[in-house]
CSV table of C-alpha atoms in Angstrom, one decimal:
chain,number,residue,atom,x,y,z
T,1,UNK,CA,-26.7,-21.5,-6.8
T,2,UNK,CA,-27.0,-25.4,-6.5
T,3,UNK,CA,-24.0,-25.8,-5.9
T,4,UNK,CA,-23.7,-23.4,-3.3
T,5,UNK,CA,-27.4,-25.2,-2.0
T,6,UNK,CA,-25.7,-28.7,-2.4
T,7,UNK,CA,-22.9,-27.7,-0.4
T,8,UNK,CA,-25.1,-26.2,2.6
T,9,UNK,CA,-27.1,-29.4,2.3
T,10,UNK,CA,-24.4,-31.9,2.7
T,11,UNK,CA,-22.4,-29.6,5.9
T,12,UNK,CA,-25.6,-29.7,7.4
T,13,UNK,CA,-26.5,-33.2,6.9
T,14,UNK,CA,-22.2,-34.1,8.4
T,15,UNK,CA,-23.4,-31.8,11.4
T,16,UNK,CA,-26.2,-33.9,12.6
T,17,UNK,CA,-24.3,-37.2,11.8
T,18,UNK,CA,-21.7,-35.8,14.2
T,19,UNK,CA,-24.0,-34.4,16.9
T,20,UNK,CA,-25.6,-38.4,16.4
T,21,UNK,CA,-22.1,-39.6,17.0
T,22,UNK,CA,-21.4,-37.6,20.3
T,23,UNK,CA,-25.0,-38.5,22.1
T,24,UNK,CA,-24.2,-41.8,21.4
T,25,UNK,CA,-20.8,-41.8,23.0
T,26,UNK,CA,-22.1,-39.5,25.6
T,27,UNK,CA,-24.7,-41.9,26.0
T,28,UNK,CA,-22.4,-44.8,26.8
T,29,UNK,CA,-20.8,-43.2,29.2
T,30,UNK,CA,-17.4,-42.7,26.9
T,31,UNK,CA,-15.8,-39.2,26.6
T,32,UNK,CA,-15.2,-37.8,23.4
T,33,UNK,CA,-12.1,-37.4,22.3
T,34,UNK,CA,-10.9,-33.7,19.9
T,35,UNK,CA,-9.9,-35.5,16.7
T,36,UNK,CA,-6.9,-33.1,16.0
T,37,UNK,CA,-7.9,-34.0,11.9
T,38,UNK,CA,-10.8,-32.2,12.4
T,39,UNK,CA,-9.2,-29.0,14.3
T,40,UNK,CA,-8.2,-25.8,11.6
T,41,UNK,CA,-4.9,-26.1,11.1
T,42,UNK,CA,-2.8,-23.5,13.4
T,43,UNK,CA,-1.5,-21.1,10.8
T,44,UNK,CA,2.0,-20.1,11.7
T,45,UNK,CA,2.6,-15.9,11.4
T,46,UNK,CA,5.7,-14.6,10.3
T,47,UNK,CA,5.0,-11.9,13.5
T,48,UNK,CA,3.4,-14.2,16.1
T,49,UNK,CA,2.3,-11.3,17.8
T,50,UNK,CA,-0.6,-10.6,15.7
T,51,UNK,CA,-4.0,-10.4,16.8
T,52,UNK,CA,-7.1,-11.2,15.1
T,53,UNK,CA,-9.9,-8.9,14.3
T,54,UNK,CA,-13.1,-9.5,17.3
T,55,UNK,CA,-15.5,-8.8,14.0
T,56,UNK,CA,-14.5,-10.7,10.9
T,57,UNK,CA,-14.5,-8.7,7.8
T,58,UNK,CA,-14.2,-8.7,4.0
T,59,UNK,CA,-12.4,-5.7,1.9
T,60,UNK,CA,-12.3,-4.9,-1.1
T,61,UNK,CA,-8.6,-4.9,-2.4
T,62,UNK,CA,-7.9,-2.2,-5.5
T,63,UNK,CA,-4.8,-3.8,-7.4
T,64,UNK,CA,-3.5,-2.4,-10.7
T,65,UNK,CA,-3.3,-5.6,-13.2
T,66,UNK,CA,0.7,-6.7,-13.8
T,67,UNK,CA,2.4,-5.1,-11.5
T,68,UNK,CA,4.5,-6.3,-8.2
T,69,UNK,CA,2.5,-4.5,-4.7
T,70,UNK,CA,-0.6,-6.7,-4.5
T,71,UNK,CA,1.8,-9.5,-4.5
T,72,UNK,CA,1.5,-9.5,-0.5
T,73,UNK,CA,-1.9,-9.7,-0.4
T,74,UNK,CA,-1.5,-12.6,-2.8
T,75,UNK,CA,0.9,-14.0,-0.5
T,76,UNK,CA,-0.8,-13.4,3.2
T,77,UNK,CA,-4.1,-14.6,1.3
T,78,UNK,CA,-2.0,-18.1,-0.5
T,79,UNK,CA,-0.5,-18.4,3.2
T,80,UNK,CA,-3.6,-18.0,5.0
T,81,UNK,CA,-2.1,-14.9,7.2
T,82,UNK,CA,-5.1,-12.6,6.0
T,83,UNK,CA,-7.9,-15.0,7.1
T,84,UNK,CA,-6.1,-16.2,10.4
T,85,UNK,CA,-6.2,-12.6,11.4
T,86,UNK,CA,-10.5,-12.5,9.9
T,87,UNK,CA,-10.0,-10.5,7.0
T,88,UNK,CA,-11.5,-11.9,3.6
T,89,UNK,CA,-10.0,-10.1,0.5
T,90,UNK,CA,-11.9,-9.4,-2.6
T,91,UNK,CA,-9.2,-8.4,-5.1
T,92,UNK,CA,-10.8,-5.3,-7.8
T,93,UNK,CA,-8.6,-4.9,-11.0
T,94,UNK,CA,-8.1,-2.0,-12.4
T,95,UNK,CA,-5.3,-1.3,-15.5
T,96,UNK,CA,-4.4,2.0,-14.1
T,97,UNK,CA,-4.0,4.5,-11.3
T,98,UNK,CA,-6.9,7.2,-12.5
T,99,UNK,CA,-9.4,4.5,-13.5
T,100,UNK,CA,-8.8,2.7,-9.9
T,101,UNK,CA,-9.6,6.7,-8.5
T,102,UNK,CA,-12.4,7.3,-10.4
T,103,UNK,CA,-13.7,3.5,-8.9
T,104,UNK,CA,-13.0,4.8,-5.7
T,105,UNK,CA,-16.0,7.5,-5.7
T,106,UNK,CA,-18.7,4.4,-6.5
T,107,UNK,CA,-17.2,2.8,-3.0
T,108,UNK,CA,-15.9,0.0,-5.6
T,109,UNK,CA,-13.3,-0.7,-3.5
T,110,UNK,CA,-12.0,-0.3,0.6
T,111,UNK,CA,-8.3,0.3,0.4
T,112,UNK,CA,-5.5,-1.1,-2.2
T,113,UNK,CA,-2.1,-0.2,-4.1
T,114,UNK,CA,-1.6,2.2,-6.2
T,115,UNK,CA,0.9,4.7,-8.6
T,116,UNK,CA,1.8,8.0,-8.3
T,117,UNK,CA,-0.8,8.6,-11.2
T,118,UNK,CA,-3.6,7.4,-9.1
T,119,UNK,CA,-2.2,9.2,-5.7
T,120,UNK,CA,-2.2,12.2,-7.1
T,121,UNK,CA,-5.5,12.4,-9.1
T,122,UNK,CA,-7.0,11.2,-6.0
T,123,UNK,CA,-5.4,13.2,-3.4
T,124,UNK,CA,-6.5,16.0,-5.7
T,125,UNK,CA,-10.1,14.7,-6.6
T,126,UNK,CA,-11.6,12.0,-4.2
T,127,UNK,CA,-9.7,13.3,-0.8
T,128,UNK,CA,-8.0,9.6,-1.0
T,129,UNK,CA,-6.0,8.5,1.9
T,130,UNK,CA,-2.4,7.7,1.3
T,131,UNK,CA,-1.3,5.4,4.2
T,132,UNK,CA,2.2,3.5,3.4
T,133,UNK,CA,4.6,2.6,0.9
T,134,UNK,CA,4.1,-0.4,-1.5
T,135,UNK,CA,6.7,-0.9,-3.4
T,136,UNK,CA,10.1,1.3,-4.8
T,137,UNK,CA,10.7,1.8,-8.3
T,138,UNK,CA,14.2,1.9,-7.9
T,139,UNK,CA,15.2,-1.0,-10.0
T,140,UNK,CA,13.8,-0.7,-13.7
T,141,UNK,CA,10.3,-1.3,-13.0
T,142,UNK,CA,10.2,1.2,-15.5
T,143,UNK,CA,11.5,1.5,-18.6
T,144,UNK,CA,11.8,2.1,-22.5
T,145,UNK,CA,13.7,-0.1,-25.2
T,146,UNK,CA,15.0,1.1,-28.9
T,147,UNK,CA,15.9,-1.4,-31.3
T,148,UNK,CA,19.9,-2.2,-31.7
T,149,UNK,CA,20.0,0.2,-35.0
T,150,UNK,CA,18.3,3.3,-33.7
T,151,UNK,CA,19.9,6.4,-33.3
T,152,UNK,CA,19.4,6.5,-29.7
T,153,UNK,CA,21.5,3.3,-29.0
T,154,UNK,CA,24.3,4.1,-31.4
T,155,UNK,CA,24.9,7.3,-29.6
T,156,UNK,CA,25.8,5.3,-26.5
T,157,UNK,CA,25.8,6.1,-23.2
T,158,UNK,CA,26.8,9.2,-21.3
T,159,UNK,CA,26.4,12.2,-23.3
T,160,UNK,CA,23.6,13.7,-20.6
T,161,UNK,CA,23.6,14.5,-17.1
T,162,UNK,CA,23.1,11.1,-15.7
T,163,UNK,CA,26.1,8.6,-17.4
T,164,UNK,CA,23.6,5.7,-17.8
T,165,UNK,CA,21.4,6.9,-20.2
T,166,UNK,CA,21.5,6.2,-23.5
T,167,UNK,CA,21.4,8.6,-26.7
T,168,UNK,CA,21.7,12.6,-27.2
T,169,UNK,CA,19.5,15.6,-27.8
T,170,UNK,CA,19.5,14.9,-31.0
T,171,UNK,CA,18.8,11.3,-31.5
T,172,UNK,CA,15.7,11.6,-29.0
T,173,UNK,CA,14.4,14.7,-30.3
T,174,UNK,CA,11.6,13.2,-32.8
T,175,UNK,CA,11.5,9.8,-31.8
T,176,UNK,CA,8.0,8.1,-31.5
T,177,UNK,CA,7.8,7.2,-28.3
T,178,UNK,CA,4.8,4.8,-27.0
T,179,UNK,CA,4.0,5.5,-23.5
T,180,UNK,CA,1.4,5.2,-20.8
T,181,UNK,CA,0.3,8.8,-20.3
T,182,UNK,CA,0.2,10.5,-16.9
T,183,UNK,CA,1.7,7.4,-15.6
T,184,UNK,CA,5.0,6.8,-14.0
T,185,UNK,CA,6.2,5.7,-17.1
T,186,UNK,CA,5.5,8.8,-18.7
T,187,UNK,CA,7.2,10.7,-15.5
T,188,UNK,CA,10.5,8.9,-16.4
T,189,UNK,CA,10.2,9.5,-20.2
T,190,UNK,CA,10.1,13.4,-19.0
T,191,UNK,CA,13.1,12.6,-16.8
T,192,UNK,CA,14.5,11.2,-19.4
T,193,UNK,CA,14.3,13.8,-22.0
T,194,UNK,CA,15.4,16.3,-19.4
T,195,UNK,CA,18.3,14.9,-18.9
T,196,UNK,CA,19.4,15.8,-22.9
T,197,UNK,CA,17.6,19.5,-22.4
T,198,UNK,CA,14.4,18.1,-24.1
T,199,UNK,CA,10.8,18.2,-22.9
T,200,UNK,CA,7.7,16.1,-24.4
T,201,UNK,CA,6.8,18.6,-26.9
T,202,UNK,CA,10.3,17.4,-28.7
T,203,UNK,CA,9.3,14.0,-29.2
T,204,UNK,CA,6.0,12.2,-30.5
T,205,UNK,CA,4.0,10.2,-27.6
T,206,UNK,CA,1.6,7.5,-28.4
T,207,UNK,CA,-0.6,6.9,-25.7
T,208,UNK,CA,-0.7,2.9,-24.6
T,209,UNK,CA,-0.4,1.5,-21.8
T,210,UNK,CA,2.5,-1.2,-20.5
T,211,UNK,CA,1.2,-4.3,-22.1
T,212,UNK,CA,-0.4,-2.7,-25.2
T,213,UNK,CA,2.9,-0.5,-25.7
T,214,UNK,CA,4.9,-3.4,-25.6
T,215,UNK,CA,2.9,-5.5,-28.3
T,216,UNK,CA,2.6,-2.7,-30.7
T,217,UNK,CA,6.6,-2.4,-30.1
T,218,UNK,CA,8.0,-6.0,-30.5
T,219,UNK,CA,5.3,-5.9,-33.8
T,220,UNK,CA,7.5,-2.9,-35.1
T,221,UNK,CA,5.5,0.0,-34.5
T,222,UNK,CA,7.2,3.1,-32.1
T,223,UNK,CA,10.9,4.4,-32.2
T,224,UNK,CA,10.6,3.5,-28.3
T,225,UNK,CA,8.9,1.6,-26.6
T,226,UNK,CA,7.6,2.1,-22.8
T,227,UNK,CA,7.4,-0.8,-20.4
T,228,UNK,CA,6.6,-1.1,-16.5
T,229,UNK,CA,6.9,-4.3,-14.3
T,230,UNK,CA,7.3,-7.6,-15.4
T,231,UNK,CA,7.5,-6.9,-18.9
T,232,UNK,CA,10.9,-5.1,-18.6
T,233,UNK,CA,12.4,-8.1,-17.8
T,234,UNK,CA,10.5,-10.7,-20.2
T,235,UNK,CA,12.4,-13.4,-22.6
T,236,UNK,CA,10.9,-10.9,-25.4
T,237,UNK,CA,13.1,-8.1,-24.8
T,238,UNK,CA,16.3,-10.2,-25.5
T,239,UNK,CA,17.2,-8.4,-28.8
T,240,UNK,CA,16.7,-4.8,-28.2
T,241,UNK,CA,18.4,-2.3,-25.8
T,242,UNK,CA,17.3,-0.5,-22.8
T,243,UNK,CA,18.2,3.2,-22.8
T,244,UNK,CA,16.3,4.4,-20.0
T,245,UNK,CA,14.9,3.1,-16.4
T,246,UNK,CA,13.7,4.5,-13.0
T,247,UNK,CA,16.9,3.3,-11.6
T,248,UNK,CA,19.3,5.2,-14.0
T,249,UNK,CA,17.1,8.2,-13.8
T,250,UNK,CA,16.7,8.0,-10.3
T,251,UNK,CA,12.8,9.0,-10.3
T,252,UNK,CA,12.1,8.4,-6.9
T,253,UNK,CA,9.0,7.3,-7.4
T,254,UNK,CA,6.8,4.4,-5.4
T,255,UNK,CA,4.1,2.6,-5.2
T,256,UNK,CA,1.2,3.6,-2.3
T,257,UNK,CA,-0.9,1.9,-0.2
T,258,UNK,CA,-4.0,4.0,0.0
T,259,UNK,CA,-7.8,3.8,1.7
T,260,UNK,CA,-11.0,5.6,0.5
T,261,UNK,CA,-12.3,8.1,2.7
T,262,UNK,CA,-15.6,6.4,3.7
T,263,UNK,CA,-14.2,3.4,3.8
T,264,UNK,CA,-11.0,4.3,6.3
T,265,UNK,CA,-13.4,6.9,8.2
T,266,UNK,CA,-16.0,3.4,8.8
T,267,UNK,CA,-13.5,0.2,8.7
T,268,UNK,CA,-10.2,1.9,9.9
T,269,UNK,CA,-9.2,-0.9,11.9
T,270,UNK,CA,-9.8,-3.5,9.6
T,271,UNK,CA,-7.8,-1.3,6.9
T,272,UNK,CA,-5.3,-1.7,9.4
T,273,UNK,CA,-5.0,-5.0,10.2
T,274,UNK,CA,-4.9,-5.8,6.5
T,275,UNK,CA,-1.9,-3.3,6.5
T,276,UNK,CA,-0.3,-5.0,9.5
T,277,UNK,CA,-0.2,-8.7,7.8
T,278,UNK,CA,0.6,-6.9,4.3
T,279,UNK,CA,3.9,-4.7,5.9
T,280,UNK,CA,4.8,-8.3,7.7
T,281,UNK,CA,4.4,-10.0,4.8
T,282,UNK,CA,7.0,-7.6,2.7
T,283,UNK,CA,9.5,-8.4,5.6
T,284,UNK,CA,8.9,-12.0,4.7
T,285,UNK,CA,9.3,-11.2,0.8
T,286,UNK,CA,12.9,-9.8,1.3
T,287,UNK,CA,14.1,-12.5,3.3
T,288,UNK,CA,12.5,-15.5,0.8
T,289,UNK,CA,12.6,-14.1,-2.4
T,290,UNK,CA,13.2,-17.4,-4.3
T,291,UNK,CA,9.7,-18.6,-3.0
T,292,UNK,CA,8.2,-15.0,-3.2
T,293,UNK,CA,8.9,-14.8,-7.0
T,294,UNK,CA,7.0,-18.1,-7.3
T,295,UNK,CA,4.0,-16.6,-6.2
T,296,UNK,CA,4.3,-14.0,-8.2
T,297,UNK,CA,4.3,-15.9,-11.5
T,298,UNK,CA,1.1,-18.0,-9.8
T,299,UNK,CA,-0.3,-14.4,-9.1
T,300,UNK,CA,0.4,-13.4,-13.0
T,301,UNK,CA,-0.7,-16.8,-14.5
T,302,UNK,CA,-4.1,-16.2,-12.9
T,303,UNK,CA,-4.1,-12.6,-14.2
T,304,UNK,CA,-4.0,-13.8,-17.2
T,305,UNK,CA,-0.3,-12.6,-18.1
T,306,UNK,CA,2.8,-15.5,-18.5
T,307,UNK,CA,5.7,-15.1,-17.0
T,308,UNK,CA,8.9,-16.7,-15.4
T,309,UNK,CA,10.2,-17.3,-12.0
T,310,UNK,CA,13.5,-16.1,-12.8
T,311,UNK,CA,12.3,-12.8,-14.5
T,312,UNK,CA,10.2,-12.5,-11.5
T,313,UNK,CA,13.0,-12.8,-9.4
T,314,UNK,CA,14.9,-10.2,-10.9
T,315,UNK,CA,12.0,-7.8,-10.6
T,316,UNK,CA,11.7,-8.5,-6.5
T,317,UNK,CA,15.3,-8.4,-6.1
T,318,UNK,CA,15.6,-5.2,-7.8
T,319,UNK,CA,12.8,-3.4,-6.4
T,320,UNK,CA,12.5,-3.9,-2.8
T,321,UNK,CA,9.3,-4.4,-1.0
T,322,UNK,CA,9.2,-1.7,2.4
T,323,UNK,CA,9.4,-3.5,5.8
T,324,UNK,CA,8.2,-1.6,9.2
T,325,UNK,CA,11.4,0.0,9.8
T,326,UNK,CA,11.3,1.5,5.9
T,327,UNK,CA,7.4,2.6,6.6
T,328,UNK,CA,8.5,4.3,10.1
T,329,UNK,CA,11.0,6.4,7.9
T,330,UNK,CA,9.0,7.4,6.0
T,331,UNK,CA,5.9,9.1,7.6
T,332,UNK,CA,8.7,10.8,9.6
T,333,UNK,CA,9.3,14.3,8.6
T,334,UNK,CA,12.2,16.1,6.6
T,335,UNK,CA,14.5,18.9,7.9
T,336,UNK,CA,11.5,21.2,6.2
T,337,UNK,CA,9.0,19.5,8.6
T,338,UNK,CA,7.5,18.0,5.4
T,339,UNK,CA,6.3,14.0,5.8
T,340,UNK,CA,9.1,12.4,3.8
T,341,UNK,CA,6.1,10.4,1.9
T,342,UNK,CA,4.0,13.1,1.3
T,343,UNK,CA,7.3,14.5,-0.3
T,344,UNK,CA,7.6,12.4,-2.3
T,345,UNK,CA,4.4,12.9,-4.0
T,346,UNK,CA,5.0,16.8,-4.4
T,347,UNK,CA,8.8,16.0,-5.6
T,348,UNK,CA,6.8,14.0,-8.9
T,349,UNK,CA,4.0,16.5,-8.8
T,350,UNK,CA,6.3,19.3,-9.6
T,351,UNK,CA,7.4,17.3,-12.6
T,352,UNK,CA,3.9,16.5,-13.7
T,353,UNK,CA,3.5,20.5,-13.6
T,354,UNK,CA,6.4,20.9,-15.7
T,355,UNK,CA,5.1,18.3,-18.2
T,356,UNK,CA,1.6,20.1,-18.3
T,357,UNK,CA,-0.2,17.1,-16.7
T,358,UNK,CA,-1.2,19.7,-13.7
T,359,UNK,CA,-1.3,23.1,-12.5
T,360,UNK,CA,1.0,24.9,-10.2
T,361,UNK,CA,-2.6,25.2,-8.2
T,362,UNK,CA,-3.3,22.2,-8.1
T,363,UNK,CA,0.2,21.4,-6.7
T,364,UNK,CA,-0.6,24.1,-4.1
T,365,UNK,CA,-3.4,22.2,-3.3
T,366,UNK,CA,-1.2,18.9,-2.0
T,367,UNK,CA,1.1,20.7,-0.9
T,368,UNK,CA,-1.4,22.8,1.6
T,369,UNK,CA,-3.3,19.4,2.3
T,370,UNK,CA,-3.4,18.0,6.1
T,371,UNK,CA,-5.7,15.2,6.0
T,372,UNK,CA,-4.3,12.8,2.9
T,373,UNK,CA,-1.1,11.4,4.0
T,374,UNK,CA,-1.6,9.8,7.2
T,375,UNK,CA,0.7,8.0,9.6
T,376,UNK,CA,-1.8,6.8,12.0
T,377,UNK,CA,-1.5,3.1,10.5
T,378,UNK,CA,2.2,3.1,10.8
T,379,UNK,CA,2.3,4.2,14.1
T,380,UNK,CA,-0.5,1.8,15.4
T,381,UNK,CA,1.6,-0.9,13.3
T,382,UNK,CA,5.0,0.3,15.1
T,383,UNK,CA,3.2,0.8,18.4
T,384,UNK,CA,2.3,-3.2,18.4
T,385,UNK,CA,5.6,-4.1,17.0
T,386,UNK,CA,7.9,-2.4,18.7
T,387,UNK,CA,11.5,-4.0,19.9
């Protein structure tokens, strides 16, 4: 607080040194001259069509700790995009998707990023709004490692459905496997095993999540270990083998950008403008990815987790972050006149049905809901960028 105090004290004691300074001049008949050092600098917009909010305002930004969608918020915040355009972000850290719901009913947080855990549980419980598309997991953001002499590894590749995988029936069946439940990582384990004819109840799941599963694993606990984000491709996984990832399995899952209800019902066009500068600021990912991975070990290191640019690198490169044209696509419908993004929540809800995770009700229940998945941020996006 005395700092805070000290600093009023001193702005206000430059302001009347420079109102001093101008009657003096104006009081020798001298104009003033703009000292251009003493201007805000012009902050130059990837899409220089962007407007500014009339009202400044600050949101609170849900992120899920480790993992690659907040990284445009990091960006347009690093870059000042997000401020040029009045929006103050206060990043809230949550470790998974059904904590960062259950967050959401205190009004702890405006809008944010988050799995297909968290989508679901709050589609289902909290009537959360799914806007956009973060991120694609399409490029081993998820996945599990064995060690070189498990059976899994020395059963090679393609013995299952999909070539890529490693293993058999019977060198997954009984495995301990440590894994994030009702996460995405979980969803591809399920893939996974159903891909050799196997469900969860044939293997042994220990529940930790990514950064907890991998510690336990590289200390020699687990058969298998689970991983998600950067870990997957960390220096530490240099002598053990990857059998199974989201890109071999083809999950189709993503990453969402999502609103609370009160909050997108009372600050819906702050929402988004945030979404506007974060969408533009994914185009600007995929065309400087070398710099973009930078950030994203800055963004780690302050999160508290180490990691390298080149790892990084790999993980942007491989999983893509979704420009307009992507987000346009994707609120459109399907030839069953289904939004293809709500569809994509159903196509994973039908597997979290068949692992037991849900109900075939509850499934009902998204599939019957008309106010969750909403393109009106796209479309107000498109409508002000359109070529």
């Amino acid at each position: 607080m005395k700092k805070r105090t000290f600093l009023k004290k001193a702005a206000a004691g430059v302001a009347l040194l420079s109102l001093m300074l101008n009657l003096a001049a104006c009081g020798s008949g001298e104009p003033v001259a703009n000292d251009p050092a003493q201007q805000p600098e012009k902050v130059e917009m990837p899409w220089p069509d962007v407007k500014p909010l009339e009202t400044p305002v600050t949101l609170n930004v849900a992120l899920l700790a480790n993992t690659t969608p907040h990284l445009p918020t990091y960006i347009a915040q690093q870059k000042g995009w997000l401020s040029a355009v009045g929006i103050e972000v206060n990043p809230v850290v949550f470790k998974n998707g059904p904590s960062m719901t259950e967050a959401m009913g205190s009004g702890a947080w405006d809008c944010g990023s988050t799995g297909i855990g968290g989508v679901i549980t709050g589609v289902l419980n909290q009537d959360m709004k799914v806007l956009a598309v973060a991120a694609r997991d399409e490029g081993g953001f998820q996945a599990f490692f064995a060690r070189p002499d498990n059976p899994i590894v020395k059963a090679g590749k393609g013995n299952g459905k999909v070539p890529e995988l490693y293993g058999t029936a019977d060198t997954w069946r009984g495995q301990e496997i440590l894994c994030a439940v009702g996460t995405t990582n979980q969803f591809l384990l399920y893939k996974t095993l159903d891909n050799f004819g196997l469900t969860l109840d044939d293997v042994n799941v220990v529940n930790m999540d990514s950064s907890a599963a991998n510690t336990a694993f590289l200390s020699g606990q687990g058969d298998v270990g689970g991983v998600s984000g950067p870990i997957v491709f960390s220096d530490d996984k240099k002598d053990f083998v990857m059998v199974s990832s989201d890109a071999w399995a083809k999950t189709g899952i993503v990453t969402s950008f999502v609103a609370s209800p009160k909050s997108w019902s009372e600050k819906q066009e702050a929402i988004t403008k945030w979404l506007e500068v974060i969408v533009m600021t994914n185009e600007w990912i995929e065309q400087n990815r070398e710099e973009a991975a930078k950030y994203l070990t800055k963004m780690y290191e302050e999160d508290g987790y180490p990691s390298t640019d080149e790892a990084n690198l790999d993980l942007i490169t491989n999983n893509p972050f979704s420009g307009l044209d992507y987000q346009k696509d994707i609120i459109s419908s399907n030839e069953e006149g289904t939004m293809k993004m709500k569809q994509q929540t159903l196509d994973a809800l039908k597997g979290y049905v068949a692992m037991g995770n849900y109900t075939q009700e509850q499934y009902d229940s998204v599939a019957a809901s008309t106010s969750n998945f909403l393109p009106d941020a796209i479309e107000q996006i498109a409508a002000n960028h359109s070529k």
